[in-house]
Amino acid sequence: MKIKVLGSAAGGGFPQWNCNCHNCDGVRRGTVKAKRRTQSSIAVSANGEDWLLVNASPDLLAQIAANPELQPARQPRDTGIAAVLVMDAQIDHVTGLLMLRERGTPLPLYATPAVWQDLSTGFPIGPILSHYCGVEHHAIALGGAPIVLAALPRVRIDPLPLTSKAPPYSPHREAPERGDNIGLVVTNLDTGKRAFYAPGLGVLEPHVLAAMQDMDLLLVDGTTWTNDEMIRLGFSKKTAADMGHLPQSGPGGMIEVLDGIGASPARPVRKVLIHINNTNPILVEDGPERRTLAEHGIELAEDGMTFEL
Ligand code: MLT
Ligand code: MN
Ligand code: ZN
């Protein structure tokens, strides 16, 4: 099983088009040692040819161009994207669905009922796509049943409800529903290897912490370093927690959480941060925050990174 990071940045990407923070300005001018990143998405494949796209980023077309394995060219019109799964209805995770409208058949889309409701109302991508390829919606159930896809034989995907908020345009923004946000456990049934993926992880509930044990790969929320990062820089009135994200530093932060996840020699775990906001100082490769992460055995996802499980 292969997991490819198509986009490792949070909403806005890195650099963000209108941002002149230390990181964005520095990466543009070449004065900061950091890598550009597109917006949040991964792809999973059992055979390296048929892929499940997990989240459809606004940068999807550039991501397809940068990852030729997503275009196997088996016929005049073709794609390696067999289906799409979205983990929430946020702009950075669903806008790319519109870019798939030239398909010849309805787009198989896995989403929870809460997310599908948002994509049918507040951000009506479903109704819009009905005028193009159409959507074949597969409801993700949260009662314990795994998601099984014909295109990914011997891969099991278990959805995990996460406590967070629906996007600002959701009709139930102020009344959170189970299924507004999910995490995923992806298992290769042949090798027994497992990955946990949660680009938004604001609250570490007991069932989430339990699911994070015994993984071979943790791909988790790396949005901000501090809770008030966006406020301090004058870019937002919202804390990381307000947006459903757990900062890395400080008591109860992601570093502490990941430190608490033991690895046995039999199951060494890779701890990788993803969905990194452009303001986050960990993007600076020779900076002190990046060194701190390294001391804790924590890596940063980069666009194009591939994991073989
Ligand atoms: C988030 O996860 O909070 C988003 O990246 C927000 C956005 O897309 O602007
Ligand atoms: Mn996001
Ligand atoms: Zn910036």
PDB file of C-alpha atoms and ligand atoms in Angstrom:
ATOM      1  CA  MET A   1       0.000   0.000   0.000  1.00  0.00           C
ATOM      2  CA  LYS A   2       1.238   3.454  -0.904  1.00  0.00           C
ATOM      3  CA  ILE A   3       0.298   6.728   0.737  1.00  0.00           C
ATOM      4  CA  LYS A   4       1.340   9.847  -1.174  1.00  0.00           C
ATOM      5  CA  VAL A   5       1.294  13.334   0.265  1.00  0.00           C
ATOM      6  CA  LEU A   6      -0.105  15.516  -2.505  1.00  0.00           C
ATOM      7  CA  GLY A   7      -0.379  18.649  -0.374  1.00  0.00           C
ATOM      8  CA  SER A   8       1.089  19.254   3.076  1.00  0.00           C
ATOM      9  CA  ALA A   9      -0.016  22.855   3.779  1.00  0.00           C
ATOM     10  CA  ALA A  10      -3.140  24.102   5.535  1.00  0.00           C
ATOM     11  CA  GLY A  11      -5.749  26.294   3.825  1.00  0.00           C
ATOM     12  CA  GLY A  12      -4.035  29.044   1.810  1.00  0.00           C
ATOM     13  CA  GLY A  13      -0.960  26.942   1.005  1.00  0.00           C
ATOM     14  CA  PHE A  14       2.644  28.054   1.433  1.00  0.00           C
ATOM     15  CA  PRO A  15       3.361  30.728   0.464  1.00  0.00           C
ATOM     16  CA  GLN A  16      -0.187  32.053   0.692  1.00  0.00           C
ATOM     17  CA  TRP A  17      -1.019  34.392  -2.213  1.00  0.00           C
ATOM     18  CA  ASN A  18      -1.665  37.510  -0.108  1.00  0.00           C
ATOM     19  CA  CYS A  19       0.645  36.843   2.830  1.00  0.00           C
ATOM     20  CA  ASN A  20       3.889  38.570   3.685  1.00  0.00           C
ATOM     21  CA  CYS A  21       4.554  36.917   7.010  1.00  0.00           C
ATOM     22  CA  HIS A  22       8.173  36.006   7.776  1.00  0.00           C
ATOM     23  CA  ASN A  23       7.746  32.568   6.182  1.00  0.00           C
ATOM     24  CA  CYS A  24       5.741  33.510   3.064  1.00  0.00           C
ATOM     25  CA  ASP A  25       7.873  36.552   2.235  1.00  0.00           C
ATOM     26  CA  GLY A  26      11.059  34.628   3.009  1.00  0.00           C
ATOM     27  CA  VAL A  27      10.267  31.606   0.836  1.00  0.00           C
ATOM     28  CA  ARG A  28       9.336  33.928  -2.061  1.00  0.00           C
ATOM     29  CA  ARG A  29      12.576  35.882  -1.777  1.00  0.00           C
ATOM     30  CA  GLY A  30      14.693  32.842  -1.008  1.00  0.00           C
ATOM     31  CA  THR A  31      15.809  34.322   2.318  1.00  0.00           C
ATOM     32  CA  VAL A  32      14.169  31.614   4.415  1.00  0.00           C
ATOM     33  CA  LYS A  33      15.199  27.959   4.093  1.00  0.00           C
ATOM     34  CA  ALA A  34      11.796  26.330   3.545  1.00  0.00           C
ATOM     35  CA  LYS A  35       9.898  24.338   0.914  1.00  0.00           C
ATOM     36  CA  ARG A  36       6.760  25.512  -0.861  1.00  0.00           C
ATOM     37  CA  ARG A  37       3.698  23.436  -0.151  1.00  0.00           C
ATOM     38  CA  THR A  38       0.257  22.986  -1.710  1.00  0.00           C
ATOM     39  CA  GLN A  39      -2.990  22.539   0.207  1.00  0.00           C
ATOM     40  CA  SER A  40      -3.895  19.483   2.247  1.00  0.00           C
ATOM     41  CA  SER A  41      -4.458  16.163   0.474  1.00  0.00           C
ATOM     42  CA  ILE A  42      -3.161  12.596   0.336  1.00  0.00           C
ATOM     43  CA  ALA A  43      -3.733   9.686  -2.049  1.00  0.00           C
ATOM     44  CA  VAL A  44      -3.830   5.988  -1.136  1.00  0.00           C
ATOM     45  CA  SER A  45      -3.279   3.055  -3.484  1.00  0.00           C
ATOM     46  CA  ALA A  46      -2.994  -0.715  -3.230  1.00  0.00           C
ATOM     47  CA  ASN A  47      -1.504  -1.298  -6.702  1.00  0.00           C
ATOM     48  CA  GLY A  48       0.137   2.072  -7.485  1.00  0.00           C
ATOM     49  CA  GLU A  49      -2.314   2.687 -10.341  1.00  0.00           C
ATOM     50  CA  ASP A  50      -5.774   3.130  -8.799  1.00  0.00           C
ATOM     51  CA  TRP A  51      -5.914   5.793  -6.109  1.00  0.00           C
ATOM     52  CA  LEU A  52      -8.316   6.991  -3.471  1.00  0.00           C
ATOM     53  CA  LEU A  53      -7.954  10.748  -3.258  1.00  0.00           C
ATOM     54  CA  VAL A  54      -8.417  11.782   0.358  1.00  0.00           C
ATOM     55  CA  ASN A  55      -9.507  15.421   0.315  1.00  0.00           C
ATOM     56  CA  ALA A  56      -9.726  17.389  -2.922  1.00  0.00           C
ATOM     57  CA  SER A  57      -7.581  20.465  -2.533  1.00  0.00           C
ATOM     58  CA  PRO A  58      -7.976  23.735  -4.466  1.00  0.00           C
ATOM     59  CA  ASP A  59      -4.493  22.841  -5.817  1.00  0.00           C
ATOM     60  CA  LEU A  60      -5.634  19.466  -7.175  1.00  0.00           C
ATOM     61  CA  LEU A  61      -4.750  20.105 -10.829  1.00  0.00           C
ATOM     62  CA  ALA A  62      -1.188  21.133  -9.912  1.00  0.00           C
ATOM     63  CA  GLN A  63      -0.951  18.091  -7.635  1.00  0.00           C
ATOM     64  CA  ILE A  64      -2.051  15.756 -10.445  1.00  0.00           C
ATOM     65  CA  ALA A  65       0.531  17.354 -12.724  1.00  0.00           C
ATOM     66  CA  ALA A  66       3.239  16.920 -10.079  1.00  0.00           C
ATOM     67  CA  ASN A  67       2.382  13.240  -9.478  1.00  0.00           C
ATOM     68  CA  PRO A  68       2.305  11.393 -12.848  1.00  0.00           C
ATOM     69  CA  GLU A  69       1.177   8.168 -11.158  1.00  0.00           C
ATOM     70  CA  LEU A  70      -2.266   9.793 -10.898  1.00  0.00           C
ATOM     71  CA  GLN A  71      -2.509   9.697 -14.714  1.00  0.00           C
ATOM     72  CA  PRO A  72      -1.904   6.089 -15.874  1.00  0.00           C
ATOM     73  CA  ALA A  73      -3.001   6.952 -19.488  1.00  0.00           C
ATOM     74  CA  ARG A  74      -4.728   3.619 -20.170  1.00  0.00           C
ATOM     75  CA  GLN A  75      -7.242   5.197 -22.586  1.00  0.00           C
ATOM     76  CA  PRO A  76      -7.886   8.534 -24.352  1.00  0.00           C
ATOM     77  CA  ARG A  77      -9.613   9.972 -21.260  1.00  0.00           C
ATOM     78  CA  ASP A  78      -8.344   8.475 -18.025  1.00  0.00           C
ATOM     79  CA  THR A  79      -7.434   9.114 -14.412  1.00  0.00           C
ATOM     80  CA  GLY A  80      -5.806   7.179 -11.614  1.00  0.00           C
ATOM     81  CA  ILE A  81      -8.283   8.757  -9.185  1.00  0.00           C
ATOM     82  CA  ALA A  82     -10.797   5.955  -8.713  1.00  0.00           C
ATOM     83  CA  ALA A  83     -12.748   7.689  -5.939  1.00  0.00           C
ATOM     84  CA  VAL A  84     -12.576  10.631  -3.559  1.00  0.00           C
ATOM     85  CA  LEU A  85     -13.101  10.724   0.190  1.00  0.00           C
ATOM     86  CA  VAL A  86     -13.503  14.035   2.014  1.00  0.00           C
ATOM     87  CA  MET A  87     -12.886  14.306   5.752  1.00  0.00           C
ATOM     88  CA  ASP A  88     -14.803  17.543   6.243  1.00  0.00           C
ATOM     89  CA  ALA A  89     -16.491  20.196   4.085  1.00  0.00           C
ATOM     90  CA  GLN A  90     -13.749  22.844   4.439  1.00  0.00           C
ATOM     91  CA  ILE A  91     -12.761  24.838   1.339  1.00  0.00           C
ATOM     92  CA  ASP A  92      -9.213  23.456   1.401  1.00  0.00           C
ATOM     93  CA  HIS A  93     -10.512  19.866   1.340  1.00  0.00           C
ATOM     94  CA  VAL A  94     -13.400  19.984  -1.149  1.00  0.00           C
ATOM     95  CA  THR A  95     -12.870  22.736  -3.754  1.00  0.00           C
ATOM     96  CA  GLY A  96     -10.842  20.392  -5.975  1.00  0.00           C
ATOM     97  CA  LEU A  97     -14.012  18.324  -6.555  1.00  0.00           C
ATOM     98  CA  LEU A  98     -15.082  21.017  -9.032  1.00  0.00           C
ATOM     99  CA  MET A  99     -11.874  20.403 -10.992  1.00  0.00           C
ATOM    100  CA  LEU A 100     -12.920  16.792 -11.654  1.00  0.00           C
ATOM    101  CA  ARG A 101     -16.096  17.800 -13.550  1.00  0.00           C
ATOM    102  CA  GLU A 102     -14.808  16.627 -16.968  1.00  0.00           C
ATOM    103  CA  ARG A 103     -15.163  12.981 -15.921  1.00  0.00           C
ATOM    104  CA  GLY A 104     -17.305  10.814 -18.179  1.00  0.00           C
ATOM    105  CA  THR A 105     -19.050   9.061 -15.284  1.00  0.00           C
ATOM    106  CA  PRO A 106     -20.392  10.268 -11.911  1.00  0.00           C
ATOM    107  CA  LEU A 107     -17.640  10.881  -9.358  1.00  0.00           C
ATOM    108  CA  PRO A 108     -17.633   8.287  -6.552  1.00  0.00           C
ATOM    109  CA  LEU A 109     -17.506  10.446  -3.417  1.00  0.00           C
ATOM    110  CA  TYR A 110     -17.252   9.129   0.135  1.00  0.00           C
ATOM    111  CA  ALA A 111     -18.498  11.605   2.738  1.00  0.00           C
ATOM    112  CA  THR A 112     -20.413  11.470   6.007  1.00  0.00           C
ATOM    113  CA  PRO A 113     -24.078  12.550   5.931  1.00  0.00           C
ATOM    114  CA  ALA A 114     -23.116  15.785   7.790  1.00  0.00           C
ATOM    115  CA  VAL A 115     -20.456  16.665   5.191  1.00  0.00           C
ATOM    116  CA  TRP A 116     -22.708  15.701   2.281  1.00  0.00           C
ATOM    117  CA  GLN A 117     -25.406  17.975   3.722  1.00  0.00           C
ATOM    118  CA  ASP A 118     -22.928  20.900   3.662  1.00  0.00           C
ATOM    119  CA  LEU A 119     -21.893  20.000   0.112  1.00  0.00           C
ATOM    120  CA  SER A 120     -25.568  20.009  -0.893  1.00  0.00           C
ATOM    121  CA  THR A 121     -26.472  23.338   0.798  1.00  0.00           C
ATOM    122  CA  GLY A 122     -23.938  25.810   2.265  1.00  0.00           C
ATOM    123  CA  PHE A 123     -21.274  24.969  -0.362  1.00  0.00           C
ATOM    124  CA  PRO A 124     -23.438  23.238  -3.019  1.00  0.00           C
ATOM    125  CA  ILE A 125     -20.713  21.375  -4.895  1.00  0.00           C
ATOM    126  CA  GLY A 126     -23.012  18.330  -5.239  1.00  0.00           C
ATOM    127  CA  PRO A 127     -25.829  20.235  -7.020  1.00  0.00           C
ATOM    128  CA  ILE A 128     -23.281  22.105  -9.156  1.00  0.00           C
ATOM    129  CA  LEU A 129     -21.556  18.887 -10.258  1.00  0.00           C
ATOM    130  CA  SER A 130     -24.942  17.395 -11.161  1.00  0.00           C
ATOM    131  CA  HIS A 131     -24.752  19.679 -14.245  1.00  0.00           C
ATOM    132  CA  TYR A 132     -21.411  18.094 -15.211  1.00  0.00           C
ATOM    133  CA  CYS A 133     -20.271  14.547 -14.332  1.00  0.00           C
ATOM    134  CA  GLY A 134     -22.560  14.154 -11.319  1.00  0.00           C
ATOM    135  CA  VAL A 135     -21.679  12.637  -7.969  1.00  0.00           C
ATOM    136  CA  GLU A 136     -22.235   9.088  -6.802  1.00  0.00           C
ATOM    137  CA  HIS A 137     -22.405   9.679  -3.044  1.00  0.00           C
ATOM    138  CA  HIS A 138     -21.369   6.864  -0.736  1.00  0.00           C
ATOM    139  CA  ALA A 139     -22.336   7.669   2.850  1.00  0.00           C
ATOM    140  CA  ILE A 140     -19.581   7.088   5.391  1.00  0.00           C
ATOM    141  CA  ALA A 141     -21.195   5.439   8.397  1.00  0.00           C
ATOM    142  CA  LEU A 142     -19.684   6.025  11.829  1.00  0.00           C
ATOM    143  CA  GLY A 143     -21.063   2.948  13.517  1.00  0.00           C
ATOM    144  CA  GLY A 144     -17.888   0.912  13.188  1.00  0.00           C
ATOM    145  CA  ALA A 145     -18.252  -0.411   9.649  1.00  0.00           C
ATOM    146  CA  PRO A 146     -15.072   0.012   7.561  1.00  0.00           C
ATOM    147  CA  ILE A 147     -15.061   1.657   4.144  1.00  0.00           C
ATOM    148  CA  VAL A 148     -14.241  -0.897   1.484  1.00  0.00           C
ATOM    149  CA  LEU A 149     -13.418   0.154  -2.081  1.00  0.00           C
ATOM    150  CA  ALA A 150     -13.199  -2.200  -5.049  1.00  0.00           C
ATOM    151  CA  ALA A 151     -10.308  -0.093  -6.393  1.00  0.00           C
ATOM    152  CA  LEU A 152      -8.289  -0.691  -3.206  1.00  0.00           C
ATOM    153  CA  PRO A 153      -8.397  -4.433  -2.612  1.00  0.00           C
ATOM    154  CA  ARG A 154      -6.935  -5.580   0.705  1.00  0.00           C
ATOM    155  CA  VAL A 155      -7.034  -2.041   2.091  1.00  0.00           C
ATOM    156  CA  ARG A 156      -9.341  -1.321   4.986  1.00  0.00           C
ATOM    157  CA  ILE A 157     -10.343   2.206   5.929  1.00  0.00           C
ATOM    158  CA  ASP A 158     -11.884   2.889   9.305  1.00  0.00           C
ATOM    159  CA  PRO A 159     -13.436   6.328   9.814  1.00  0.00           C
ATOM    160  CA  LEU A 160     -13.217   7.949  13.239  1.00  0.00           C
ATOM    161  CA  PRO A 161     -15.520  10.800  14.300  1.00  0.00           C
ATOM    162  CA  LEU A 162     -13.557  13.849  15.532  1.00  0.00           C
ATOM    163  CA  THR A 163     -14.859  16.705  17.631  1.00  0.00           C
ATOM    164  CA  SER A 164     -14.528  19.906  15.665  1.00  0.00           C
ATOM    165  CA  LYS A 165     -16.680  22.413  13.857  1.00  0.00           C
ATOM    166  CA  ALA A 166     -18.372  22.480  10.488  1.00  0.00           C
ATOM    167  CA  PRO A 167     -17.168  25.277   8.149  1.00  0.00           C
ATOM    168  CA  PRO A 168     -18.519  28.846   8.445  1.00  0.00           C
ATOM    169  CA  TYR A 169     -20.971  28.257   5.537  1.00  0.00           C
ATOM    170  CA  SER A 170     -22.452  25.106   7.037  1.00  0.00           C
ATOM    171  CA  PRO A 171     -26.128  25.323   8.033  1.00  0.00           C
ATOM    172  CA  HIS A 172     -25.117  23.573  11.274  1.00  0.00           C
ATOM    173  CA  ARG A 173     -21.953  25.568  12.021  1.00  0.00           C
ATOM    174  CA  GLU A 174     -23.145  26.386  15.552  1.00  0.00           C
ATOM    175  CA  ALA A 175     -24.673  22.973  16.205  1.00  0.00           C
ATOM    176  CA  PRO A 176     -21.864  20.471  15.639  1.00  0.00           C
ATOM    177  CA  GLU A 177     -22.903  17.079  14.291  1.00  0.00           C
ATOM    178  CA  ARG A 178     -21.146  13.760  14.546  1.00  0.00           C
ATOM    179  CA  GLY A 179     -19.419  13.381  11.212  1.00  0.00           C
ATOM    180  CA  ASP A 180     -18.575  17.058  10.594  1.00  0.00           C
ATOM    181  CA  ASN A 181     -14.927  15.963  10.772  1.00  0.00           C
ATOM    182  CA  ILE A 182     -13.397  12.520  10.652  1.00  0.00           C
ATOM    183  CA  GLY A 183      -9.990  10.915  10.963  1.00  0.00           C
ATOM    184  CA  LEU A 184      -9.002   7.710   9.187  1.00  0.00           C
ATOM    185  CA  VAL A 185      -7.182   4.530  10.076  1.00  0.00           C
ATOM    186  CA  VAL A 186      -5.898   2.936   6.864  1.00  0.00           C
ATOM    187  CA  THR A 187      -4.769  -0.691   7.088  1.00  0.00           C
ATOM    188  CA  ASN A 188      -2.960  -2.860   4.581  1.00  0.00           C
ATOM    189  CA  LEU A 189      -4.596  -6.225   5.270  1.00  0.00           C
ATOM    190  CA  ASP A 190      -1.686  -8.102   3.663  1.00  0.00           C
ATOM    191  CA  THR A 191       1.171  -6.546   5.663  1.00  0.00           C
ATOM    192  CA  GLY A 192      -0.859  -5.564   8.726  1.00  0.00           C
ATOM    193  CA  LYS A 193       0.640  -2.056   8.543  1.00  0.00           C
ATOM    194  CA  ARG A 194      -1.513   0.841   9.626  1.00  0.00           C
ATOM    195  CA  ALA A 195      -1.609   4.594   9.201  1.00  0.00           C
ATOM    196  CA  PHE A 196      -3.623   7.169  11.123  1.00  0.00           C
ATOM    197  CA  TYR A 197      -4.488  10.345   9.214  1.00  0.00           C
ATOM    198  CA  ALA A 198      -6.043  13.435  10.797  1.00  0.00           C
ATOM    199  CA  PRO A 199      -5.093  16.819   9.287  1.00  0.00           C
ATOM    200  CA  GLY A 200      -7.470  18.509  11.738  1.00  0.00           C
ATOM    201  CA  LEU A 201      -7.261  17.226  15.292  1.00  0.00           C
ATOM    202  CA  GLY A 202      -8.426  19.806  17.820  1.00  0.00           C
ATOM    203  CA  VAL A 203      -9.380  17.538  20.694  1.00  0.00           C
ATOM    204  CA  LEU A 204      -7.635  14.318  21.655  1.00  0.00           C
ATOM    205  CA  GLU A 205     -10.593  12.305  22.888  1.00  0.00           C
ATOM    206  CA  PRO A 206      -9.938   8.901  24.471  1.00  0.00           C
ATOM    207  CA  HIS A 207     -11.179   6.989  21.396  1.00  0.00           C
ATOM    208  CA  VAL A 208      -8.811   9.046  19.206  1.00  0.00           C
ATOM    209  CA  LEU A 209      -5.801   8.517  21.477  1.00  0.00           C
ATOM    210  CA  ALA A 210      -6.607   4.819  21.585  1.00  0.00           C
ATOM    211  CA  ALA A 211      -6.712   4.676  17.782  1.00  0.00           C
ATOM    212  CA  MET A 212      -3.324   6.412  17.570  1.00  0.00           C
ATOM    213  CA  GLN A 213      -1.552   3.592  19.411  1.00  0.00           C
ATOM    214  CA  ASP A 214       0.021   0.734  17.483  1.00  0.00           C
ATOM    215  CA  MET A 215       0.331   2.627  14.209  1.00  0.00           C
ATOM    216  CA  ASP A 216       3.196   2.454  11.765  1.00  0.00           C
ATOM    217  CA  LEU A 217       2.512   5.983  10.563  1.00  0.00           C
ATOM    218  CA  LEU A 218       0.857   8.949  12.266  1.00  0.00           C
ATOM    219  CA  LEU A 219       0.016  11.760   9.850  1.00  0.00           C
ATOM    220  CA  VAL A 220      -1.454  14.395  12.104  1.00  0.00           C
ATOM    221  CA  ASP A 221      -2.439  18.037  12.483  1.00  0.00           C
ATOM    222  CA  GLY A 222       0.592  20.326  12.167  1.00  0.00           C
ATOM    223  CA  THR A 223      -1.327  23.562  11.604  1.00  0.00           C
ATOM    224  CA  THR A 224       0.214  25.943  14.150  1.00  0.00           C
ATOM    225  CA  TRP A 225       3.061  26.022  16.673  1.00  0.00           C
ATOM    226  CA  THR A 226       1.180  28.102  19.259  1.00  0.00           C
ATOM    227  CA  ASN A 227      -2.531  28.471  19.895  1.00  0.00           C
ATOM    228  CA  ASP A 228      -2.508  32.274  19.376  1.00  0.00           C
ATOM    229  CA  GLU A 229      -0.103  32.318  16.394  1.00  0.00           C
ATOM    230  CA  MET A 230      -2.545  33.837  13.889  1.00  0.00           C
ATOM    231  CA  ILE A 231      -3.784  36.436  16.418  1.00  0.00           C
ATOM    232  CA  ARG A 232      -0.283  37.495  17.499  1.00  0.00           C
ATOM    233  CA  LEU A 233       0.742  38.036  13.886  1.00  0.00           C
ATOM    234  CA  GLY A 234      -2.424  40.090  13.364  1.00  0.00           C
ATOM    235  CA  PHE A 235      -3.832  37.735  10.698  1.00  0.00           C
ATOM    236  CA  SER A 236      -6.895  36.362  12.445  1.00  0.00           C
ATOM    237  CA  LYS A 237      -9.137  36.688  15.459  1.00  0.00           C
ATOM    238  CA  LYS A 238      -9.271  32.914  15.820  1.00  0.00           C
ATOM    239  CA  THR A 239      -7.057  30.659  17.909  1.00  0.00           C
ATOM    240  CA  ALA A 240      -5.943  27.273  16.612  1.00  0.00           C
ATOM    241  CA  ALA A 241      -8.472  25.697  18.990  1.00  0.00           C
ATOM    242  CA  ASP A 242     -11.267  27.890  17.547  1.00  0.00           C
ATOM    243  CA  MET A 243     -10.461  26.379  14.143  1.00  0.00           C
ATOM    244  CA  GLY A 244     -10.342  22.807  15.470  1.00  0.00           C
ATOM    245  CA  HIS A 245      -6.555  22.468  15.500  1.00  0.00           C
ATOM    246  CA  LEU A 246      -4.134  21.451  18.248  1.00  0.00           C
ATOM    247  CA  PRO A 247      -0.910  23.521  18.406  1.00  0.00           C
ATOM    248  CA  GLN A 248       2.401  21.685  18.681  1.00  0.00           C
ATOM    249  CA  SER A 249       4.096  23.505  21.573  1.00  0.00           C
ATOM    250  CA  GLY A 250       3.108  23.896  25.216  1.00  0.00           C
ATOM    251  CA  PRO A 251       1.308  21.718  27.739  1.00  0.00           C
ATOM    252  CA  GLY A 252      -1.118  19.318  26.115  1.00  0.00           C
ATOM    253  CA  GLY A 253       0.234  20.239  22.676  1.00  0.00           C
ATOM    254  CA  MET A 254       0.903  17.811  19.836  1.00  0.00           C
ATOM    255  CA  ILE A 255       4.569  17.259  20.803  1.00  0.00           C
ATOM    256  CA  GLU A 256       3.480  16.125  24.258  1.00  0.00           C
ATOM    257  CA  VAL A 257       0.746  13.937  22.779  1.00  0.00           C
ATOM    258  CA  LEU A 258       3.148  12.285  20.332  1.00  0.00           C
ATOM    259  CA  ASP A 259       5.771  11.814  23.071  1.00  0.00           C
ATOM    260  CA  GLY A 260       3.168   9.771  24.925  1.00  0.00           C
ATOM    261  CA  ILE A 261       2.761   7.354  22.033  1.00  0.00           C
ATOM    262  CA  GLY A 262       5.170   4.544  22.581  1.00  0.00           C
ATOM    263  CA  ALA A 263       6.924   2.697  19.817  1.00  0.00           C
ATOM    264  CA  SER A 264       8.155  -0.834  20.224  1.00  0.00           C
ATOM    265  CA  PRO A 265      11.166  -2.134  18.301  1.00  0.00           C
ATOM    266  CA  ALA A 266       8.681  -4.435  16.551  1.00  0.00           C
ATOM    267  CA  ARG A 267       6.560  -1.482  15.487  1.00  0.00           C
ATOM    268  CA  PRO A 268       8.615   1.687  15.071  1.00  0.00           C
ATOM    269  CA  VAL A 269       6.204   4.521  14.362  1.00  0.00           C
ATOM    270  CA  ARG A 270       6.827   7.467  12.075  1.00  0.00           C
ATOM    271  CA  LYS A 271       5.325  10.634  13.512  1.00  0.00           C
ATOM    272  CA  VAL A 272       4.693  13.143  10.747  1.00  0.00           C
ATOM    273  CA  LEU A 273       2.992  16.546  10.884  1.00  0.00           C
ATOM    274  CA  ILE A 274       0.784  17.564   7.960  1.00  0.00           C
ATOM    275  CA  HIS A 275      -1.632  20.450   7.162  1.00  0.00           C
ATOM    276  CA  ILE A 276       0.968  23.047   8.155  1.00  0.00           C
ATOM    277  CA  ASN A 277      -0.111  26.660   8.194  1.00  0.00           C
ATOM    278  CA  ASN A 278       2.144  29.145   6.412  1.00  0.00           C
ATOM    279  CA  THR A 279       2.722  31.097   9.654  1.00  0.00           C
ATOM    280  CA  ASN A 280       4.130  28.051  11.472  1.00  0.00           C
ATOM    281  CA  PRO A 281       7.833  28.509  12.389  1.00  0.00           C
ATOM    282  CA  ILE A 282       8.437  24.748  11.937  1.00  0.00           C
ATOM    283  CA  LEU A 283       8.500  25.410   8.180  1.00  0.00           C
ATOM    284  CA  VAL A 284      11.934  27.019   8.620  1.00  0.00           C
ATOM    285  CA  GLU A 285      14.295  24.096   8.106  1.00  0.00           C
ATOM    286  CA  ASP A 286      17.179  25.535  10.107  1.00  0.00           C
ATOM    287  CA  GLY A 287      15.047  27.096  12.852  1.00  0.00           C
ATOM    288  CA  PRO A 288      14.860  26.211  16.565  1.00  0.00           C
ATOM    289  CA  GLU A 289      11.272  24.904  16.386  1.00  0.00           C
ATOM    290  CA  ARG A 290      12.245  22.434  13.679  1.00  0.00           C
ATOM    291  CA  ARG A 291      15.159  21.288  15.857  1.00  0.00           C
ATOM    292  CA  THR A 292      12.781  20.753  18.759  1.00  0.00           C
ATOM    293  CA  LEU A 293      10.590  18.545  16.564  1.00  0.00           C
ATOM    294  CA  ALA A 294      13.626  16.535  15.457  1.00  0.00           C
ATOM    295  CA  GLU A 295      14.625  16.007  19.097  1.00  0.00           C
ATOM    296  CA  HIS A 296      11.195  14.471  19.653  1.00  0.00           C
ATOM    297  CA  GLY A 297      11.467  12.266  16.552  1.00  0.00           C
ATOM    298  CA  ILE A 298       8.779  14.218  14.713  1.00  0.00           C
ATOM    299  CA  GLU A 299       8.990  14.825  10.949  1.00  0.00           C
ATOM    300  CA  LEU A 300       7.260  17.297   8.634  1.00  0.00           C
ATOM    301  CA  ALA A 301       5.285  16.137   5.634  1.00  0.00           C
ATOM    302  CA  GLU A 302       6.381  17.528   2.265  1.00  0.00           C
ATOM    303  CA  ASP A 303       4.533  17.501  -1.029  1.00  0.00           C
ATOM    304  CA  GLY A 304       5.412  14.363  -2.957  1.00  0.00           C
ATOM    305  CA  MET A 305       6.447  12.338   0.105  1.00  0.00           C
ATOM    306  CA  THR A 306       5.517   8.652  -0.260  1.00  0.00           C
ATOM    307  CA  PHE A 307       5.020   6.067   2.453  1.00  0.00           C
ATOM    308  CA  GLU A 308       5.074   2.359   1.681  1.00  0.00           C
ATOM    309  CA  LEU A 309       3.108   0.351   4.228  1.00  0.00           C
TER     310      LEU A 309
HETATM  311  C1  MLT B   1      -8.706  24.868   8.507  1.00  0.00           C
HETATM  312  O1  MLT B   1      -8.421  23.691   8.542  1.00  0.00           O
HETATM  313  O2  MLT B   1      -8.942  25.526   9.531  1.00  0.00           O
HETATM  314  C2  MLT B   1      -8.712  25.460   7.156  1.00  0.00           C
HETATM  315  O3  MLT B   1      -7.447  25.284   6.571  1.00  0.00           O
HETATM  316  C3  MLT B   1      -9.313  26.763   6.999  1.00  0.00           C
HETATM  317  C4  MLT B   1      -9.309  27.199   5.572  1.00  0.00           C
HETATM  318  O4  MLT B   1      -9.414  26.387   4.645  1.00  0.00           O
HETATM  319  O5  MLT B   1      -9.203  28.398   5.343  1.00  0.00           O
HETATM  320 MN    MN B   2      -7.741  23.014   6.613  1.00  0.00          MN
HETATM  321 ZN    ZN B   3       2.219  33.634   5.553  1.00  0.00          ZN
END
